[in-house]
Short mmCIF file of C-alpha atoms in Angstrom, two decimals:
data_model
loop_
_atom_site.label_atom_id
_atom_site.label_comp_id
_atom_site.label_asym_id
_atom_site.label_seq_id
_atom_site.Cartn_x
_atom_site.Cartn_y
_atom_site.Cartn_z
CA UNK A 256 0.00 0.00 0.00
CA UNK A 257 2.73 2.27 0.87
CA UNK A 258 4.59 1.64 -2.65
CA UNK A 259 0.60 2.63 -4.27
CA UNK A 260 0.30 5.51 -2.39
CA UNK A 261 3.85 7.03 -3.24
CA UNK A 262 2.71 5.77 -7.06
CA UNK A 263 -0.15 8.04 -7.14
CA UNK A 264 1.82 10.90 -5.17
CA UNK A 265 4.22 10.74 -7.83
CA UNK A 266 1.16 10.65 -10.84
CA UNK A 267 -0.60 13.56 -9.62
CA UNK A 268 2.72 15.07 -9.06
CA UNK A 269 3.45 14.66 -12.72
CA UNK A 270 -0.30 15.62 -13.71
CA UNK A 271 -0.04 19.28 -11.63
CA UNK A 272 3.32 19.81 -13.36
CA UNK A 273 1.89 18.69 -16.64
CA UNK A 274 -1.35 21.09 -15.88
CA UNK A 275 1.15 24.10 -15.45
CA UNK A 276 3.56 24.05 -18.02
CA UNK A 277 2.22 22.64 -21.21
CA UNK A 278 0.31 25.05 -22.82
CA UNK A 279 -3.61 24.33 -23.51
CA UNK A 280 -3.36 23.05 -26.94
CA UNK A 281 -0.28 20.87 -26.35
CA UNK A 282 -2.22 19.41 -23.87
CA UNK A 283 -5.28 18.72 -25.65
CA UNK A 284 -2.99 17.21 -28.58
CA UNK A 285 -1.10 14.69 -25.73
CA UNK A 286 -4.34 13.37 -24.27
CA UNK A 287 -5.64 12.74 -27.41
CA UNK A 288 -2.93 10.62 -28.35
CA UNK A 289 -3.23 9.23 -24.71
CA UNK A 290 -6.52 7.90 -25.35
CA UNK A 291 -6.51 6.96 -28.51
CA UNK A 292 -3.89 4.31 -27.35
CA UNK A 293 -5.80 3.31 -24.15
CA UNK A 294 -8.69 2.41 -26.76
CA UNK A 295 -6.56 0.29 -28.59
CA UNK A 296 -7.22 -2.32 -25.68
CA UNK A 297 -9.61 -4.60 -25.69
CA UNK A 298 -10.57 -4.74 -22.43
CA UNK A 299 -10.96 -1.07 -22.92
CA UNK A 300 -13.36 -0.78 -25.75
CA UNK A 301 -16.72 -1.70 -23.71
CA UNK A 302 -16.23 1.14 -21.62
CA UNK A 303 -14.73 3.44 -24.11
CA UNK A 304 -17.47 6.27 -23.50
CA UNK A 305 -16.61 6.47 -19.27
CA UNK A 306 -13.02 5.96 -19.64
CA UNK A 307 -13.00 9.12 -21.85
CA UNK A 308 -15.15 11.14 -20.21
CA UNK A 309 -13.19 9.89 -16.98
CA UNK A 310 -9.26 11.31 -18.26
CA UNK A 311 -11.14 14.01 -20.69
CA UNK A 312 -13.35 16.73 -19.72
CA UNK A 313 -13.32 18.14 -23.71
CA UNK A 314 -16.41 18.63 -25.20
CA UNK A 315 -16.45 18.30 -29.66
CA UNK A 316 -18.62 20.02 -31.63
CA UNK A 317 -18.29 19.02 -35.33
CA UNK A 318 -19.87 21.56 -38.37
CA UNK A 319 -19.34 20.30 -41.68
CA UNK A 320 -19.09 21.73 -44.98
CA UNK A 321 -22.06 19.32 -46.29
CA UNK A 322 -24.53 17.62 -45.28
CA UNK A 323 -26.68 14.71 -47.26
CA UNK A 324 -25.75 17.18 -50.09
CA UNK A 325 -26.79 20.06 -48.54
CA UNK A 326 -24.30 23.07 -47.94
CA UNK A 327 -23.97 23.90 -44.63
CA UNK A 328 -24.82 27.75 -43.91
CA UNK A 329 -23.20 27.21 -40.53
CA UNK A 330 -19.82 25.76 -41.92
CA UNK A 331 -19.52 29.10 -44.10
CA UNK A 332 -20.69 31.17 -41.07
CA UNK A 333 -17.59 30.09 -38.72
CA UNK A 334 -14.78 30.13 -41.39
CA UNK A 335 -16.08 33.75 -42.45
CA UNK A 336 -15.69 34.48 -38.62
CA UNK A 337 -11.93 32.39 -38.13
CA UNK A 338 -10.90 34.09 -41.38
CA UNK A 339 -11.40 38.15 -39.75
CA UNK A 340 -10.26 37.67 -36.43
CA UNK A 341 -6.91 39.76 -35.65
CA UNK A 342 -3.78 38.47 -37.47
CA UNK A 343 -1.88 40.16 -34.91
CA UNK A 344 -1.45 37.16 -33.01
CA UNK A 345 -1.45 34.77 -35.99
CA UNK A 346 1.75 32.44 -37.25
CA UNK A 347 0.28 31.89 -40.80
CA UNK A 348 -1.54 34.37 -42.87
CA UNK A 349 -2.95 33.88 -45.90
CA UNK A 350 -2.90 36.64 -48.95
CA UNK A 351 -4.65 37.90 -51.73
CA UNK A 352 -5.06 41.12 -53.90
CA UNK A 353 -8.60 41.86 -55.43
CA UNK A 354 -9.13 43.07 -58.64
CA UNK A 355 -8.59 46.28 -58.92
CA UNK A 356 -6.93 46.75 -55.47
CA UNK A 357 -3.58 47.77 -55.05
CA UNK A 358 -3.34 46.28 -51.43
CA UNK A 359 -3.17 42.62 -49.87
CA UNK A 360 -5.83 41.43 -47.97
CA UNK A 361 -4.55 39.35 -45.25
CA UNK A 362 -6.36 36.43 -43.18
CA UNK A 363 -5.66 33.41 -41.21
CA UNK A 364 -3.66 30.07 -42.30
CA UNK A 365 -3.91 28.07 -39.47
CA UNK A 366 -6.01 24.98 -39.33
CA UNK A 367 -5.62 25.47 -35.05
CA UNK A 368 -7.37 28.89 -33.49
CA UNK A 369 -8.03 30.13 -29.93
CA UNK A 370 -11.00 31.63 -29.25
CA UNK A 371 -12.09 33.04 -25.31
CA UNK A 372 -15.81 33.73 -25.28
CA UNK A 373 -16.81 34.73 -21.63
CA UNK A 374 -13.76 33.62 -19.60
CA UNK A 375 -14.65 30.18 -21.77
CA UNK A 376 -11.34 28.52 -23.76
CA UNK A 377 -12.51 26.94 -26.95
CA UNK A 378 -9.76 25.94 -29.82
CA UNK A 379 -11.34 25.53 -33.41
CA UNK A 380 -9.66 23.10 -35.75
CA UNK A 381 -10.38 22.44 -39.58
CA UNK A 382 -10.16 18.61 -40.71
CA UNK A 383 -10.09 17.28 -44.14
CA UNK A 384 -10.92 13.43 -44.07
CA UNK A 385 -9.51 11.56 -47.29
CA UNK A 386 -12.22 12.41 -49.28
CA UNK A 387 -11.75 15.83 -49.20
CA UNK A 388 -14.55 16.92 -47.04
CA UNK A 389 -13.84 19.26 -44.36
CA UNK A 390 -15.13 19.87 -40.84
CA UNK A 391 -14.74 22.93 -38.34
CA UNK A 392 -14.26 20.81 -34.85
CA UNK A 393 -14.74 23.04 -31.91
CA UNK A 394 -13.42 21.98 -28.48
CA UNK A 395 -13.98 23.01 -25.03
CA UNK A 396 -14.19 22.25 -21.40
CA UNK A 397 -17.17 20.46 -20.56
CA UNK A 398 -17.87 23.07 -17.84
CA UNK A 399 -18.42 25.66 -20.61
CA UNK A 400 -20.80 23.81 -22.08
CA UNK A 401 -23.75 25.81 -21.13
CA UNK A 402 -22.34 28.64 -22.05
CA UNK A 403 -21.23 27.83 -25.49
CA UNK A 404 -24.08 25.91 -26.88
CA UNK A 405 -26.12 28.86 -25.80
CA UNK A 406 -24.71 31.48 -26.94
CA UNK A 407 -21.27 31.37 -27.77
CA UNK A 408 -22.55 29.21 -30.93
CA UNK A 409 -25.17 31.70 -31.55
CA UNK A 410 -22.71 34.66 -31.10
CA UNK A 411 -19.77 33.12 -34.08
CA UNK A 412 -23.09 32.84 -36.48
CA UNK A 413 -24.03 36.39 -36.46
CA UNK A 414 -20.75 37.97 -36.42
CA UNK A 415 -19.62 35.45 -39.50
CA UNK A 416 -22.89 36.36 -41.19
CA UNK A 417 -22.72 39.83 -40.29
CA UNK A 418 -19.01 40.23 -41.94
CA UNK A 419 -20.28 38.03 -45.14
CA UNK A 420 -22.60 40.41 -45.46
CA UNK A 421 -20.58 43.74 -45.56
CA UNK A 422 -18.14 41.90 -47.81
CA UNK A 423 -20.64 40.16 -49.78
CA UNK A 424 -19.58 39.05 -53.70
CA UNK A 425 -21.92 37.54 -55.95
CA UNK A 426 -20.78 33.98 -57.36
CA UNK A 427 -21.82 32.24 -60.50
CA UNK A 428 -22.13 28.60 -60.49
CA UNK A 429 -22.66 26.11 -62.36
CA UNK A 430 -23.14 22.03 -61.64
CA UNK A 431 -20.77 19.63 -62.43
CA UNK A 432 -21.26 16.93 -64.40
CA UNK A 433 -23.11 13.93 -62.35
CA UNK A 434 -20.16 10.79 -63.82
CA UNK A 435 -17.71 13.62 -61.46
CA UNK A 436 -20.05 13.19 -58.74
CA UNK A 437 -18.51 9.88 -57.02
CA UNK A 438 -14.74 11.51 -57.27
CA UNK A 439 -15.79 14.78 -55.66
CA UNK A 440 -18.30 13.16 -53.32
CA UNK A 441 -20.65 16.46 -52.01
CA UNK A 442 -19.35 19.45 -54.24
CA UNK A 443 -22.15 19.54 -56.90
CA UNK A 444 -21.37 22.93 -57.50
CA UNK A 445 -18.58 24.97 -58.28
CA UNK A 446 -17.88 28.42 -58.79
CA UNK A 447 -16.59 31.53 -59.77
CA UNK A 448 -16.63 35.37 -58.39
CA UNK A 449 -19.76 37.04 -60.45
CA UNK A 450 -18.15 40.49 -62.12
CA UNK A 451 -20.69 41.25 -64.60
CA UNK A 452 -21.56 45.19 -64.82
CA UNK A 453 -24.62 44.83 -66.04
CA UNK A 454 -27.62 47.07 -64.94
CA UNK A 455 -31.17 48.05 -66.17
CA UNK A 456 -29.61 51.46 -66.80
CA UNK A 457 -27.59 50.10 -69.05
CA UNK A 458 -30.02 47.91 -70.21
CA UNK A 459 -31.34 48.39 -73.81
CA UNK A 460 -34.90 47.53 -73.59
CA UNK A 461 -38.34 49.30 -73.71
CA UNK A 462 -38.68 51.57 -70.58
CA UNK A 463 -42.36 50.51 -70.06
CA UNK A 464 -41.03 46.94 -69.73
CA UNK A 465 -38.05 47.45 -67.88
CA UNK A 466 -40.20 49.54 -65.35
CA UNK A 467 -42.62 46.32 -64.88
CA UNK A 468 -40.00 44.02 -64.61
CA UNK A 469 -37.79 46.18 -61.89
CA UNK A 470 -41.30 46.71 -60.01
CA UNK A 471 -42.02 42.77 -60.25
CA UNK A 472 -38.51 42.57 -58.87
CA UNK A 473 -38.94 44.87 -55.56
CA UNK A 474 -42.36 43.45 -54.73
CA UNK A 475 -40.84 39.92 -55.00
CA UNK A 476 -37.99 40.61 -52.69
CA UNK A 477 -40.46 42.22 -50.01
CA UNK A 478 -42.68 39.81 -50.08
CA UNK A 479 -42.11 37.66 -47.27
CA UNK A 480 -44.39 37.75 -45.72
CA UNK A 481 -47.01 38.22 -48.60
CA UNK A 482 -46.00 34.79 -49.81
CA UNK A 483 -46.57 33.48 -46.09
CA UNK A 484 -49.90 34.58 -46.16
CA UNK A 485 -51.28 33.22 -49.22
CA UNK A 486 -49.48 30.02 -48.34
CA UNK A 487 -47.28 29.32 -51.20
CA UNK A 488 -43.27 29.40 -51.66
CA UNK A 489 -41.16 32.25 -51.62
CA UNK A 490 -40.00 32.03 -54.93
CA UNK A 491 -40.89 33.30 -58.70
CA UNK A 492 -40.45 32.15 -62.33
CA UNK A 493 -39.42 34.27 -65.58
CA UNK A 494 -39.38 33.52 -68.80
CA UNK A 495 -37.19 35.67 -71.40
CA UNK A 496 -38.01 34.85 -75.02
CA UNK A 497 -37.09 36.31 -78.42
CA UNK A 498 -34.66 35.95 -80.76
CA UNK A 499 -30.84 35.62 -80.35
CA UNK A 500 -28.83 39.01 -79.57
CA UNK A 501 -31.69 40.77 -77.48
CA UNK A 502 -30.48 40.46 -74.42
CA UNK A 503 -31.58 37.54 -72.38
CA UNK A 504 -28.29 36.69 -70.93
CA UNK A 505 -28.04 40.62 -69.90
CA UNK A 506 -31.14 40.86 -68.66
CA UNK A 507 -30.38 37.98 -65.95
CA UNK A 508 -26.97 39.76 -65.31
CA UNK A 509 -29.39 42.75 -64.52
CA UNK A 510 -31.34 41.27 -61.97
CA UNK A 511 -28.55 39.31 -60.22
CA UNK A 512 -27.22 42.86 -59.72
CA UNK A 513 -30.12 44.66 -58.78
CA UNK A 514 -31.10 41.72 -56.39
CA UNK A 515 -27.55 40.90 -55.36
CA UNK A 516 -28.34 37.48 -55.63
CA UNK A 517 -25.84 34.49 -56.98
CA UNK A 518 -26.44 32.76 -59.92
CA UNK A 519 -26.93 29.03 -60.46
CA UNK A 520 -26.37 27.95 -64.17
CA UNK A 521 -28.00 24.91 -64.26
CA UNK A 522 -26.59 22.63 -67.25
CA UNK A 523 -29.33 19.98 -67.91
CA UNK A 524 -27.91 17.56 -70.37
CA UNK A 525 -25.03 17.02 -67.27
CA UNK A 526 -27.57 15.46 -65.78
CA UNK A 527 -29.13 11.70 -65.62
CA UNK A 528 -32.04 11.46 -63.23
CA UNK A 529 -35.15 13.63 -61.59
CA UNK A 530 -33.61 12.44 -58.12
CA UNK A 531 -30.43 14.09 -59.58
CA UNK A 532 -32.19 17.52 -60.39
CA UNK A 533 -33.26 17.42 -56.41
CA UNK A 534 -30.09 17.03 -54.90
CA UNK A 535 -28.90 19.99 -57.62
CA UNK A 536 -31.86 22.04 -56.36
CA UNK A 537 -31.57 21.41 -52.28
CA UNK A 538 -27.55 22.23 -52.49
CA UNK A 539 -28.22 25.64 -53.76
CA UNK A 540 -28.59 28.58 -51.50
CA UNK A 541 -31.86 31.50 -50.69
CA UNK A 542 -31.37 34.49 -52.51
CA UNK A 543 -30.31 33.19 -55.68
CA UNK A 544 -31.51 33.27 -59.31
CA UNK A 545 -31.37 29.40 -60.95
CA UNK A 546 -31.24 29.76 -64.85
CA UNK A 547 -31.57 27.55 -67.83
CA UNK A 548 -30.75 28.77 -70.93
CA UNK A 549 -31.91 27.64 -74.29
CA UNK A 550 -34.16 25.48 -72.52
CA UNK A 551 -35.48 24.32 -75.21
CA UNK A 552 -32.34 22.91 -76.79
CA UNK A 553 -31.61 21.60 -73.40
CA UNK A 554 -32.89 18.31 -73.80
CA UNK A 555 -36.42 17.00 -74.76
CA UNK A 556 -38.86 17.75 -72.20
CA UNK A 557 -42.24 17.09 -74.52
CA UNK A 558 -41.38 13.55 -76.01
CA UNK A 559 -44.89 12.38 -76.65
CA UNK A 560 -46.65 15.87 -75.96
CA UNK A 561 -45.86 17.18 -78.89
CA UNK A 562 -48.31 15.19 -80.91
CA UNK A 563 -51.20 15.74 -78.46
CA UNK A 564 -50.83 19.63 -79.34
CA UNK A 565 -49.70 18.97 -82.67
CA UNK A 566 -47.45 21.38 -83.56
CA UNK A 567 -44.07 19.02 -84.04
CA UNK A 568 -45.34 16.18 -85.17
CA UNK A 569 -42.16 15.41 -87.63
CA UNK A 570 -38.21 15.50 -86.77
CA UNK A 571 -36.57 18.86 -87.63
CA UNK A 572 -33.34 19.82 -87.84
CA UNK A 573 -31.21 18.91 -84.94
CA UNK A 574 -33.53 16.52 -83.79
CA UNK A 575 -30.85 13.71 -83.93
CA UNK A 576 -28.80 15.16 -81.64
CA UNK A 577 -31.60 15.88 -79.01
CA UNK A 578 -32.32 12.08 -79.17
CA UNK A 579 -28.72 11.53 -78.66
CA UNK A 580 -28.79 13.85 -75.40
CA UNK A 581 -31.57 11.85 -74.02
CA UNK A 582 -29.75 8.66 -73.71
CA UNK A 583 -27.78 10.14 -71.43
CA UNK A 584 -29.60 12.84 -69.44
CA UNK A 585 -33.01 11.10 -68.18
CA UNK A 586 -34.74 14.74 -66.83
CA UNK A 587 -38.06 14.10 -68.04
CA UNK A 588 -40.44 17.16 -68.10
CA UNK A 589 -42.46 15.39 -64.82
CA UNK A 590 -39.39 16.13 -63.06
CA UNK A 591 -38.28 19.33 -64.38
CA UNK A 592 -42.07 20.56 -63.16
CA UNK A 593 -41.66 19.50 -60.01
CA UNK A 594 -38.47 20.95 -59.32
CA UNK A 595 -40.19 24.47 -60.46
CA UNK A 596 -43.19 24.22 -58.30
CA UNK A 597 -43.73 20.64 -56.77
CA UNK A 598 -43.02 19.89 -52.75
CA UNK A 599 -39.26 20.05 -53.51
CA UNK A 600 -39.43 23.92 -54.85
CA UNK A 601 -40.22 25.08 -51.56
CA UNK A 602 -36.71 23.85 -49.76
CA UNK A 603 -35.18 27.20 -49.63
CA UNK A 604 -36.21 30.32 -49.71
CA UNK A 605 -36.39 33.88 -51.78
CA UNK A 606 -35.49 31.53 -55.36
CA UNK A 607 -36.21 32.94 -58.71
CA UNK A 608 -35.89 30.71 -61.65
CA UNK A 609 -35.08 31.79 -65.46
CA UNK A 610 -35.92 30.22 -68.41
CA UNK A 611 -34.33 31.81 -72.11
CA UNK A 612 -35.49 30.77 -75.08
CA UNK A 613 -35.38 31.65 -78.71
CA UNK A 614 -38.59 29.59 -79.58
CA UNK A 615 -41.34 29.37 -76.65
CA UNK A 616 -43.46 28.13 -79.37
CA UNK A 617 -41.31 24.37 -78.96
CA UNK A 618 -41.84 24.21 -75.29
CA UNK A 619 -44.91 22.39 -73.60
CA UNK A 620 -47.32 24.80 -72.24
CA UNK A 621 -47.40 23.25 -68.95
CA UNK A 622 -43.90 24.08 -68.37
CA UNK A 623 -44.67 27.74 -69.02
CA UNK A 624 -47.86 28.29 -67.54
CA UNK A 625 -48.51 31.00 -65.22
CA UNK A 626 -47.58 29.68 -61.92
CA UNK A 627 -44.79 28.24 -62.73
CA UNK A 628 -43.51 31.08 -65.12
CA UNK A 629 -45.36 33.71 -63.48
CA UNK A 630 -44.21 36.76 -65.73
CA UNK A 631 -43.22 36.42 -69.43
CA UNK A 632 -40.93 38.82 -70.62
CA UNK A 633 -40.69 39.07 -74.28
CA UNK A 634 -37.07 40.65 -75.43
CA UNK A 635 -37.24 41.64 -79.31
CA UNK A 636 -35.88 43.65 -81.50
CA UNK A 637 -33.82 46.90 -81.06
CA UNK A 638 -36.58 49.62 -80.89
CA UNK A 639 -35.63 53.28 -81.19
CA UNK A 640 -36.02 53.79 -76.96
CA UNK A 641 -33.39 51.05 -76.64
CA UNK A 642 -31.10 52.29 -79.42
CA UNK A 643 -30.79 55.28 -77.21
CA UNK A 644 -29.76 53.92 -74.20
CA UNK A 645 -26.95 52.16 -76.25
CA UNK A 646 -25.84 55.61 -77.94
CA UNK A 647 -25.50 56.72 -74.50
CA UNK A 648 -23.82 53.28 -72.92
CA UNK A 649 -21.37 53.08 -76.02
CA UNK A 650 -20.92 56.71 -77.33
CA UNK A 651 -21.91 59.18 -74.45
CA UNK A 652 -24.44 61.23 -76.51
CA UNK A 653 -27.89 61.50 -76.02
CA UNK A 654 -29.42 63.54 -79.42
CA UNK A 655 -27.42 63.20 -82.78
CA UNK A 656 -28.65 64.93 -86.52
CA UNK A 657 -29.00 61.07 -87.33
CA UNK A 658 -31.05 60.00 -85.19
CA UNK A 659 -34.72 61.00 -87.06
CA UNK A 660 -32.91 58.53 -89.81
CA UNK A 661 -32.24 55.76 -87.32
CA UNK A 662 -35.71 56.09 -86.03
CA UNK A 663 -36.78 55.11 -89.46
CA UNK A 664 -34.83 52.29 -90.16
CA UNK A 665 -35.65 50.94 -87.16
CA UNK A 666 -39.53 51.06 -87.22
CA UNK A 667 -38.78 49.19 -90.53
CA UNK A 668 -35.96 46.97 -90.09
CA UNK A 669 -35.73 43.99 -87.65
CA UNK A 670 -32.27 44.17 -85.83
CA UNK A 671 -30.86 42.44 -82.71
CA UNK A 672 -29.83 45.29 -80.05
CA UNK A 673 -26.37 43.13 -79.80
CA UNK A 674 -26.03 43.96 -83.60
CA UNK A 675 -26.49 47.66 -83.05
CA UNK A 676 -24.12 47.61 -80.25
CA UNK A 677 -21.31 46.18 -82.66
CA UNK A 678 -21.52 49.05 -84.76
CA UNK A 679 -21.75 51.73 -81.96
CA UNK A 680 -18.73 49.87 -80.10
CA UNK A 681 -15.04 51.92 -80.49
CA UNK A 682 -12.99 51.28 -83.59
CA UNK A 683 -9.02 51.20 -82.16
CA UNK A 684 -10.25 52.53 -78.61
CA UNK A 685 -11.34 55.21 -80.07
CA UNK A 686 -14.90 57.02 -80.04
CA UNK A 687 -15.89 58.15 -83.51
CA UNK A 688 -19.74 59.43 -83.13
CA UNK A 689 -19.98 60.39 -86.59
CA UNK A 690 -18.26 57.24 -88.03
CA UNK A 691 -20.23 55.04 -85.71
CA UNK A 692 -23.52 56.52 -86.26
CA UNK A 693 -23.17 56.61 -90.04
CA UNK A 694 -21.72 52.53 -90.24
CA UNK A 695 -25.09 51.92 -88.36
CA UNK A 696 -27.42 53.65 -91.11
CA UNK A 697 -25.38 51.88 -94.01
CA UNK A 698 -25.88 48.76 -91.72
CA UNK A 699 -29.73 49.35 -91.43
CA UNK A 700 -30.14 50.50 -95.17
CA UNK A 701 -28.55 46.96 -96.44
CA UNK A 702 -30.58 45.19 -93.53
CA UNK A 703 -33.54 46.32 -94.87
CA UNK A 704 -33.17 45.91 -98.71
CA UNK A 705 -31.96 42.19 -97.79
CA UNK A 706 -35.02 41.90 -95.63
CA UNK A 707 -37.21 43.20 -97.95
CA UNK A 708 -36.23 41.50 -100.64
CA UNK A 709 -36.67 37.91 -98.52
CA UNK A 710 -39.91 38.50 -97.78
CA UNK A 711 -41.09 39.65 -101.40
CA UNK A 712 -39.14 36.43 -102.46
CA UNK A 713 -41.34 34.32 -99.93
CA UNK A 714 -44.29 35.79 -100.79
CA UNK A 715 -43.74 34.42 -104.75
CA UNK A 716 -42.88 31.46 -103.46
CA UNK A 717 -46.61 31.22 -101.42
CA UNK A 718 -48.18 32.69 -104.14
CA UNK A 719 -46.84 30.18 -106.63
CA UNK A 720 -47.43 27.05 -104.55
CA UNK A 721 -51.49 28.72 -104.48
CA UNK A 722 -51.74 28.81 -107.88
CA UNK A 723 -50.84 25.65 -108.64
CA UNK A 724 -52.90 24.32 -105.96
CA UNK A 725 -56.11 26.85 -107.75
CA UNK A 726 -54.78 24.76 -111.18
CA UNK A 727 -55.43 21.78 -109.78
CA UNK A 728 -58.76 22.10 -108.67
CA UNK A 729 -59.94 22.54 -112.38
#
């Protein structure tokens, strides 16, 4: 008994010593090893749980990045916060220079940070398993427990939300493609800072529409509780149609920015299943804008619809192809309706979804239906009001002695507002008013003749095909 006692004289001995001079974290990191090589025996291992609680008082919290597919809002919270506190006190930094910034922005390196909350130690560490996946672990004392699952928690989400905010930046993604899915496990998205400068301001459309659309916009993003009320999801569709050049693609960069929402780019023929479309849908964020463009070259989301309404009832050009993409991408127009406005549509909040097309006349009309596209927005050609707002985007001018003659043209001439923006664009960085203006007229003069000519040319063509049918009769 004597040689126990002066044994366990001697351990706590140690164990004081060991309290005092070892810093916290070299601590934590030596009982860890401790224990994980007391639970390496057996006789151990059926009372793992009390034996650890027993020699450590640490409480872990884990937050991953993902969850079932999901991002985790809480993952991106805490890093925002670890990444802004003072680098004062840091050993690794990490740098980078934003565009158009002549300084370094500097933030933490360190997969290890203290944090005191409240007289409360906690140390936050950031794990990567081996398939990539990361996890923010926070440890403490179990005596702080109270204190930091009630507010300590609560506290690192609003201050990392509340910096993300102030230094908010806009990302486009887009999914990747679902054979990648297995090597990157969770990350169906990736993406890239959104820099686009486009604005309705800039936007060449008519001002009567743009008005409607940017009101449409405001009473969508205060209408919380609007949508509560009524009982249906917090989100709304738009369709852009017309034909290629009008500004479709600029008009989504528009509300992005006017919204300061993200954009999702959702690629459908990357795609092979409806239950692939969900998980797509549930890992993207609230206030975002999910677009697909050229929907209806997408893939084929009428397949035997289009003979009930009978307006493609033979193949067509391209056609081939589009049966081609279906062996591959199974999204069938069931599930693409469902993920608009079925049960899964409502798993986030403050969502807009985009449709472009260049032909709504090929897509089913229960895709497009009000409800599910609640506002169609038609973008056509350049009309005088928007050739204005390019002559002041591109050449700085708002009345020119040509512009009675461009007025004309354009009340007769069909012409893509990207077309007229070629010609009004700088020759050699340069801005020639005069030159610019004057190449547009000589391009709307030759527009016209060509177009005028076509259509007298089709209109022979029809008359001819009449007359012979009128022969025949007799």
């Amino acid at each position: 008994m004597g040689t126990f006692g002066s044994s366990m004289a001697s351990l706590f001995f140690f164990w004081a010593t060991f309290q005092q001079i070892f810093p916290d974290h070299l601590k934590m990191a030596i009982k860890e090893f401790l224990l994980s090589a007391i639970q390496q025996l057996s006789f151990v291992q059926r009372f793992s749980d009390r034996i650890i609680n027993f020699f450590s008082p640490y409480v872990v919290i884990n937050f991953p990045e993902y969850e079932e597919y999901r991002f985790n809002h809480a993952f991106a919270a805490i890093d925002t916060y670890l990444g802004a506190k003072s680098t004062d006190k840091a050993q690794k930094l990490r740098a980078s220079q934003v565009k158009e910034s002549k300084g370094l922005v500097l933030k933490r390196d360190e997969t290890k940070v203290r944090d005191i909350y409240q007289g409360i130690n906690v140390w936050w560490e950031i794990v990567t398993d081996a398939e990539g996946d990361r996890t923010h672990r926070l440890t403490f004392h179990r005596r702080g427990l109270e204190i930091v699952t009630g507010s300590y928690i609560k506290y690192v989400m609003d201050e990392g939300k509340s910096i993300e905010a102030k230094n908010k930046k806009m990302k486009l993604f887009t999914n990747n493609p679902s054979l990648n899915w297995d090597s990157s496990k969770k990350s169906l998205w990736r993406h890239i800072d959104f820099e686009h400068p486009a604005s309705f301001q800039t936007l060449a459309m008519d001002p009567k529409k743009k008005e409607e659309v940017l009101n449409d916009l405001e009473a969508f993003r205060n209408g919380k509780e609007y949508y509560k009320k009524i009982g249906k999801a917090w989100k709304r569709g738009y369709l852009l149609y017309g034909p290629p050049g009008t500004g479709k693609s600029t008009m989504i960069a528009a509300m992005a920015n006017h919204l300061n929402y993200s954009i999702y780019d959702l690629e459908l023929t990357a795609i092979q299943s409806n239950s692939e479309l969900r998980k797509l849908l549930t890992a993207t964020s609230s206030k975002s804008i999910i677009v697909i463009e050229d929907i209806d070259c997408s893939v084929d989301l009428t397949g035997k619809r289009r003979k009930k309404y009978g307006d493609f009832s033979s193949k067509k050009d391209g056609e081939q192809g589009s049966e081609e993409q279906n062996r591959s991408s199974r999204v069938t127009l069931s599930g693409l309706l469902n993920f608009i406005d079925g049960i899964w549509s409502a798993c986030g909040q403050e969502r807009i979804i985009v449709f472009t097309t260049n032909h709504m006349e090929k897509l089913d009309p229960a895709l497009i239906r009000r409800g599910r596209m609640d506002m169609h927005i038609e973008l056509s050609y350049c009309s005088f009001e928007a050739f204005k707002v390019l002559a002041k985007n591109y050449l700085d001018i708002d009345t020119h002695p040509l512009f009675g003659e461009i007025e004309a043209f354009l009340k007769e001439t069909k012409i893509a507002p990207a077309d007229v923006a070629e010609k009004l664009m700088s020759k050699n960085h340069k801005i020639d008013v005069d030159g610019s203006l004057k190449d547009l007229v000589d391009s709307l003069e030759r527009r016209k003749e060509y177009q005028r000519g076509h259509s007298n040319g089709h209109e022979k063509k029809s008359g001819g095909k009449k007359l012979g049918i009128f022969r025949g009769l007799f």
